[in-house]
Short mmCIF file of C-alpha atoms in Angstrom, two decimals:
data_model
loop_
_atom_site.label_atom_id
_atom_site.label_comp_id
_atom_site.label_asym_id
_atom_site.label_seq_id
_atom_site.Cartn_x
_atom_site.Cartn_y
_atom_site.Cartn_z
CA VAL A 1 0.77 -20.29 5.34
CA GLU A 2 -0.96 -19.26 2.10
CA SER A 3 -3.55 -16.81 3.41
CA ILE A 4 -4.13 -14.49 6.35
CA GLY A 5 -7.83 -14.24 7.16
CA SER A 6 -10.07 -11.24 7.66
CA SER A 7 -9.33 -9.24 10.81
CA CYS A 8 -6.84 -11.92 11.91
CA PHE A 9 -4.47 -9.45 13.60
CA GLU A 10 -6.79 -6.43 13.74
CA ASN A 11 -5.90 -4.05 16.57
CA CYS A 12 -2.82 -6.02 17.69
CA ILE A 13 -1.33 -2.85 19.07
CA ALA A 14 1.98 -4.47 20.13
CA LEU A 15 2.75 -5.93 16.67
CA THR A 16 5.86 -4.10 15.38
CA THR A 17 7.19 -6.27 12.54
CA ILE A 18 5.91 -8.97 10.22
CA ASN A 19 7.93 -11.47 8.22
CA PHE A 20 5.68 -12.66 5.42
CA PRO A 21 6.57 -16.14 4.09
CA GLU A 22 7.08 -16.67 0.37
CA SER A 23 4.14 -19.10 0.43
CA LEU A 24 1.71 -16.28 1.32
CA THR A 25 -0.60 -15.42 -1.60
CA SER A 26 -3.39 -13.39 -0.01
CA ILE A 27 -4.12 -11.13 2.93
CA ASP A 28 -7.83 -10.61 3.54
CA GLU A 29 -9.68 -7.46 4.54
CA SER A 30 -8.74 -5.70 7.77
CA ALA A 31 -6.12 -8.37 8.56
CA PHE A 32 -3.72 -5.83 10.11
CA LYS A 33 -6.08 -2.89 10.56
CA GLY A 34 -5.24 -0.79 13.61
CA CYS A 35 -1.83 -2.37 14.31
CA LYS A 36 -0.57 0.92 15.67
CA ALA A 37 3.04 -0.16 16.39
CA LEU A 38 3.72 -1.62 12.91
CA THR A 39 6.40 0.48 11.19
CA TYR A 40 7.48 -1.31 7.97
CA ILE A 41 5.84 -3.63 5.44
CA SER A 42 7.55 -5.58 2.69
CA LEU A 43 5.33 -8.12 0.94
CA SER A 44 6.61 -11.20 -0.91
CA ASP A 45 6.37 -11.51 -4.70
CA ASN A 46 3.73 -14.22 -4.39
CA ILE A 47 1.10 -11.90 -2.88
CA GLY A 48 -1.67 -11.61 -5.45
CA TYR A 49 -4.49 -10.30 -3.30
CA LEU A 50 -4.90 -7.69 -0.58
CA GLY A 51 -8.32 -7.11 0.95
CA SER A 52 -9.82 -3.71 1.65
CA ASP A 53 -8.72 -1.91 4.84
CA VAL A 54 -5.81 -4.38 5.11
CA PHE A 55 -3.35 -1.96 6.78
CA MET A 56 -5.79 0.85 7.58
CA ASP A 57 -4.97 2.95 10.66
CA CYS A 58 -1.49 1.49 11.16
CA THR A 59 -0.47 4.85 12.54
CA SER A 60 3.27 4.13 12.99
CA LEU A 61 3.76 2.69 9.50
CA ASP A 62 6.30 4.81 7.64
CA THR A 63 7.53 2.62 4.77
CA ILE A 64 5.80 0.20 2.39
CA CYS A 65 7.48 -1.95 -0.22
CA LEU A 66 4.96 -3.59 -2.56
CA PRO A 67 6.06 -6.67 -4.52
CA GLU A 68 7.02 -7.06 -8.14
CA GLY A 69 4.90 -9.98 -9.19
CA LYS A 70 1.28 -11.00 -8.92
CA LEU A 71 -0.27 -8.04 -7.10
CA ILE A 72 -1.99 -5.71 -9.60
CA ALA A 73 -4.27 -3.61 -7.39
CA ILE A 74 -4.08 -1.74 -4.12
CA PRO A 75 -7.53 -2.06 -2.56
CA GLN A 76 -9.92 0.46 -1.06
CA ASN A 77 -8.63 2.01 2.20
CA ALA A 78 -5.55 -0.24 2.12
CA PHE A 79 -3.30 2.34 3.79
CA SER A 80 -5.91 4.91 4.79
CA GLY A 81 -5.07 6.56 8.09
CA CYS A 82 -1.38 5.60 7.99
CA VAL A 83 -0.51 9.10 9.16
CA LYS A 84 3.26 8.54 9.44
CA LEU A 85 3.68 7.01 5.99
CA THR A 86 6.50 8.89 4.25
CA GLN A 87 7.61 6.58 1.44
CA ILE A 88 6.28 3.79 -0.71
CA TYR A 89 7.62 1.61 -3.49
CA ILE A 90 4.96 0.79 -6.10
CA PRO A 91 5.98 -1.70 -8.80
CA ALA A 92 5.03 -1.25 -12.46
CA ASN A 93 2.62 -4.20 -12.28
CA ILE A 94 0.13 -2.15 -10.21
CA THR A 95 -2.70 -1.08 -12.52
CA ALA A 96 -5.38 0.12 -10.09
CA PHE A 97 -5.85 1.86 -6.75
CA GLY A 98 -9.01 1.47 -4.72
CA ASP A 99 -10.91 4.47 -3.47
CA SER A 100 -9.21 6.15 -0.49
CA ALA A 101 -6.24 3.77 -0.63
CA PHE A 102 -3.98 6.50 0.77
CA TYR A 103 -6.51 8.76 2.46
CA GLY A 104 -4.97 10.72 5.34
CA CYS A 105 -1.38 9.88 4.34
CA ASN A 106 -0.40 13.54 4.40
CA LEU A 107 3.31 12.84 5.04
CA LEU A 108 3.67 10.61 1.95
CA LEU A 109 6.29 12.60 0.06
CA ASP A 110 8.48 9.93 -1.58
CA ILE A 111 6.87 7.65 -4.16
CA TYR A 112 9.09 5.19 -5.97
CA PHE A 113 7.34 3.77 -9.02
CA GLY A 114 8.75 0.91 -11.09
CA GLY A 115 7.20 2.07 -14.35
CA THR A 116 7.30 5.19 -16.47
CA LYS A 117 5.43 8.44 -15.97
CA GLU A 118 3.09 7.31 -18.75
CA ASP A 119 2.42 4.02 -16.90
CA TRP A 120 1.66 6.02 -13.73
CA GLU A 121 -0.87 8.16 -15.57
CA THR A 122 -2.78 5.07 -16.78
CA ILE A 123 -3.29 3.62 -13.29
CA GLU A 124 -7.00 3.40 -12.65
CA ILE A 125 -8.81 4.65 -9.55
CA VAL A 126 -11.57 2.16 -8.75
CA SER A 127 -14.30 3.81 -6.72
CA SER A 128 -16.91 2.02 -4.69
CA ASN A 129 -18.85 5.28 -4.47
CA SER A 130 -19.20 7.43 -7.55
CA SER A 131 -19.54 10.60 -5.43
CA SER A 132 -16.30 9.99 -3.53
CA VAL A 133 -13.52 12.54 -3.93
CA SER A 134 -10.97 11.08 -1.53
CA PRO A 135 -7.53 10.15 -2.88
CA GLY A 136 -6.84 6.68 -4.22
CA LYS A 137 -3.58 7.18 -6.06
CA PRO A 138 -0.97 9.22 -4.18
CA THR A 139 -1.14 12.71 -5.60
CA MET A 140 1.88 14.16 -7.34
CA THR A 141 2.38 17.73 -6.16
CA SER A 142 5.41 19.97 -6.08
CA GLU A 143 6.13 18.67 -2.55
CA VAL A 144 5.93 15.00 -3.56
CA SER A 145 9.02 13.39 -5.01
CA THR A 146 7.98 10.75 -7.54
CA LYS A 147 10.80 8.72 -9.04
CA PHE A 148 10.06 6.60 -12.09
CA GLY A 149 11.79 3.43 -13.31
CA MET A 150 12.86 2.43 -9.79
CA THR A 151 13.25 -1.22 -8.84
CA ASP A 152 13.15 -0.74 -5.06
CA LEU A 153 13.54 1.87 -2.33
CA ALA A 154 17.31 2.10 -2.76
#
């Protein structure tokens, strides 16, 4: 399997875990949108493309581990509505966040970033709507613990 198509597993409310094969290179838009029982995502290093809304409204998702490797952008609404998301590992190779990538992720308090603070500050927010003010990049506040130079969630 090299690709998972658009809306392929959308609203599969009983889906709890996914084992992504190393051969997987792309996951299209809304592929896992609304999979309300999904709790953990760890993508393989060969993933180079995620479509918009890919994991939107996965309301039980609490941990995401993005791959070191080919993925350079987190798309629009990728994790929007993941209301139980508490921690994420973002590798240094990520250079852009789509508009509203983490919208509604109010419990996201632990961000592990593989690069430096300076690398973090250069990550671009790509907006599809110039008037949008919703969060793309997870915001660093006094409540959010952002750890730099990490290689994984350990």
